[in-house]
Coordinates of C-alpha atoms in Angstrom, one line a residue:
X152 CA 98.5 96.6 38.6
X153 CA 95.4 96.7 40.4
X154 CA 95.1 96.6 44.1
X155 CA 93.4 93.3 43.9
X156 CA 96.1 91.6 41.8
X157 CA 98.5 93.2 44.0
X158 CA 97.3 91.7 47.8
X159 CA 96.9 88.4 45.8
X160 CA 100.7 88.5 44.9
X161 CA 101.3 89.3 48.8
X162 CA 99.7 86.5 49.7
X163 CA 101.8 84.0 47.6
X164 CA 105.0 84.9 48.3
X165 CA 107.0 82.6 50.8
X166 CA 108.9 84.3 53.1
X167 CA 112.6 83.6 53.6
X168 CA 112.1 81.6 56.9
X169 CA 109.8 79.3 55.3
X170 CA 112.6 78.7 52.3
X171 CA 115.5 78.2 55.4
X172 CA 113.0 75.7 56.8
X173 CA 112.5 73.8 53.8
X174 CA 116.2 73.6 53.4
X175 CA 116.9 72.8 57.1
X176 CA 114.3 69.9 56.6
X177 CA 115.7 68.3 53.3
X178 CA 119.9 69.3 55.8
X179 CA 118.3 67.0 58.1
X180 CA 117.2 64.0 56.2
X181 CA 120.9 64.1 54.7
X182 CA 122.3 64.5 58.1
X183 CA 120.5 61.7 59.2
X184 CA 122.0 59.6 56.3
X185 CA 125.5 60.6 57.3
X186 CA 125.0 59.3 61.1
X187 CA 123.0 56.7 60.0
X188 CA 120.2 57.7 62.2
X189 CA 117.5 56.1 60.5
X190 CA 114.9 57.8 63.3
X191 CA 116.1 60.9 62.1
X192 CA 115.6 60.2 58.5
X193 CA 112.3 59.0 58.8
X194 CA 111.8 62.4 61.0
X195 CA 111.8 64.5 57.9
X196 CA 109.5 62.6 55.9
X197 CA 105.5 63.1 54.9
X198 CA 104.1 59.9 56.0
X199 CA 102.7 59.6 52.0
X200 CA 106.1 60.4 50.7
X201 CA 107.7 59.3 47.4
X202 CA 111.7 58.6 47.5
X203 CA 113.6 58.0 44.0
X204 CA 117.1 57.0 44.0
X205 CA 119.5 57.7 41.2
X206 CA 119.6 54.3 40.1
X207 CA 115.9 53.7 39.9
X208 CA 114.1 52.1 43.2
X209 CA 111.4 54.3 44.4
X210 CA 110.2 54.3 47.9
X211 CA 106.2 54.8 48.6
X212 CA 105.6 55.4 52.0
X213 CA 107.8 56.0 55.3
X214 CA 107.4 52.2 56.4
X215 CA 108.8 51.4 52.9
X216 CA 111.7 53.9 53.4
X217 CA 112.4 52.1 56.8
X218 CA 112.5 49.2 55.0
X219 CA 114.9 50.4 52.9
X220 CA 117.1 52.0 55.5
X221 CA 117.2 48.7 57.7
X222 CA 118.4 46.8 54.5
X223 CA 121.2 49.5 53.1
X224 CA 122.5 50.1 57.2
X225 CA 123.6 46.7 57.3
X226 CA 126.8 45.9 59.0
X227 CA 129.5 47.4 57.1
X228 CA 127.7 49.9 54.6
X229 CA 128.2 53.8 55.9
X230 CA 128.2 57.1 54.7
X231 CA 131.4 58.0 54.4
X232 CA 130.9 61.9 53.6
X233 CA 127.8 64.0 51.9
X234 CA 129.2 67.2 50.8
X235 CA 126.7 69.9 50.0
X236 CA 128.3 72.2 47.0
X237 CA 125.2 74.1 46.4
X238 CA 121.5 74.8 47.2
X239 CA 118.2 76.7 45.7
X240 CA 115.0 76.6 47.4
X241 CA 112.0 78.4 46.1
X242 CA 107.7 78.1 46.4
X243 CA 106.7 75.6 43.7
X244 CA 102.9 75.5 41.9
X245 CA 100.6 73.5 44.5
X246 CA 100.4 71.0 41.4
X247 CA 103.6 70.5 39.7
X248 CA 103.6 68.7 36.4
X249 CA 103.2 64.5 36.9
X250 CA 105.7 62.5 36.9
X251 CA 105.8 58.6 36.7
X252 CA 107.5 58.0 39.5
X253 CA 104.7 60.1 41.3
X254 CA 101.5 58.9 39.8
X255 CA 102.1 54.8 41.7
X256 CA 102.2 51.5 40.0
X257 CA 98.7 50.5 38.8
X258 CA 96.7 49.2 41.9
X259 CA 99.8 50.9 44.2
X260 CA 99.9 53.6 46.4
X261 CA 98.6 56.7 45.3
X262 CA 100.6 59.6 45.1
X263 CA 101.3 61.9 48.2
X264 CA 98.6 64.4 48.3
X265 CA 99.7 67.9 46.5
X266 CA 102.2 66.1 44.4
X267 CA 101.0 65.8 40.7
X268 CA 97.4 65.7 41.5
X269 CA 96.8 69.5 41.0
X270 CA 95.6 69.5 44.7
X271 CA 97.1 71.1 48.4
X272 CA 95.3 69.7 51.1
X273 CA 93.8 72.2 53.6
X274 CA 96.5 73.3 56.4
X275 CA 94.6 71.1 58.7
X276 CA 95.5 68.3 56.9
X277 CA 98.7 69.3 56.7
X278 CA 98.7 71.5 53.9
X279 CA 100.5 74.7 52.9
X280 CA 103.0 75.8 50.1
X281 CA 104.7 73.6 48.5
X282 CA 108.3 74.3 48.1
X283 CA 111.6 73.1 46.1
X284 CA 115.0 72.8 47.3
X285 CA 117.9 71.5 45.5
X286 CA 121.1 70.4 45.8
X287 CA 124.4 69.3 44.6
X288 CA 126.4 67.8 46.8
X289 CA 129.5 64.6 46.6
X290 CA 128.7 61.4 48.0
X291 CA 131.2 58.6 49.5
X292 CA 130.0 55.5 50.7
X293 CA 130.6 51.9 51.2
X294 CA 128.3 49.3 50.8
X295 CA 128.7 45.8 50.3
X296 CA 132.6 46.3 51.4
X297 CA 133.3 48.6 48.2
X298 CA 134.0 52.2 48.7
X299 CA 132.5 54.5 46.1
X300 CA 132.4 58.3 45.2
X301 CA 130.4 60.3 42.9
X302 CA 128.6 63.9 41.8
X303 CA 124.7 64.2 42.3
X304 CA 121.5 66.0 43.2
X305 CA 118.8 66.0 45.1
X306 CA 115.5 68.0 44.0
X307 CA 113.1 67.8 47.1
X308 CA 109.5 69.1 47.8
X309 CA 108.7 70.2 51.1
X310 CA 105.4 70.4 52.6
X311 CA 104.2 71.7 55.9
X312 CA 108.2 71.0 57.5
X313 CA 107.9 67.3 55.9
X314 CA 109.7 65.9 52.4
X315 CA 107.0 64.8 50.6
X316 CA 108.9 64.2 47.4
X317 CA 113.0 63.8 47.0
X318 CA 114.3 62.6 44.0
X319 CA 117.6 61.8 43.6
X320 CA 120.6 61.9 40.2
X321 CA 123.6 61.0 40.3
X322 CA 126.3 60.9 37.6
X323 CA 127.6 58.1 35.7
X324 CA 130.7 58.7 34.9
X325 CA 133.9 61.1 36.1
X326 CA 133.4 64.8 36.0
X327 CA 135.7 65.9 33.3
X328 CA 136.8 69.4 30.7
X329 CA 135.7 68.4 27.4
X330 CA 138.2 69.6 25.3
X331 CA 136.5 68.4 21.6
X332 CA 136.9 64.5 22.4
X333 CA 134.4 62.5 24.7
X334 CA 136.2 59.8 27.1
X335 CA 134.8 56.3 26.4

């Protein structure tokens, strides 16, 4: 390998402390949920950023996540428990592949900058590597006075210490050992 090549590999690796930062950052954002500390929530977001739930609404924006938050903390909804079972976090391409959720509804927002556009904005501007960190976790809540439980992920892109794109899954159904029969 030349030398070149070489100092050009240096330069793109992310160090571990970034990763543990990009993991603290998308910790805190679920934290936040748990305590339903909607400042802290809001703390860990990219003021362009995208947020997909597993059920479909996406979120464009941190004074559209606040909307959402004042709306789902209404009297009597809470997180009951979060339960984190497992996490990855690596560096991601400055422009990974789009997605519609990213590119914004015809005549909406655009997308948050470095996400899908092929682009990272200069470290001034908040720039930087963009990197991945997912999860699995268990999730209780209740909301709208019934108590529900279920399996998920969250695959998250941290930019410069802020989320600038979380997407959420969940499952649809009870986690079960297929043994050559499907449950209907």
């Amino acid at each position: 390998m030349s030398e070149e090549r070489a100092d050009e590999r240096v330069d793109e690796r992310v160090d571990a402390v970034e990763l543990a930062g990009a993991v603290d950052v998308v910790g805190a954002y679920l934290d936040g949920w748990r305590r339903a500390d909607q400042d802290a929530v809001l703390a860990t977001l990219a003021p362009d950023c995208t947020v997909v739930e597993g059920h479909g609404p996406v979120y464009r924006g941190v004074d559209r996540v606040r909307q959402w938050l004042d709306a789902w903390f209404s009297p009597g909804n809470t997180v009951d428990a979060w339960e984190i079972t497992s996490v990855t976090a690596g560096p991601m391409p400055a422009d990974p592949a789009p997605r519609p959720d990213d590119a914004g509804p015809a005549g909406g927002p655009e997308p948050a900058a470095g996400v899908g556009t092929g682009t990272v904005p200069d470290a001034a501007d908040g720039g930087g590597p963009v990197l991945g960190v997912a999860l699995e976790w268990r999730f209780t809540c209740t909301y709208g006075g019934n108590r529900t439980t279920f399996d998920g992920a969250t695959v998250a892109r941290v930019r410069a210490g802020r989320i600038v794109h979380l997407r959420e899954y969940q499952t649809s159904g009870d986690l079960y050992d297929w043994t050559g029969t499907w449950r209907t």
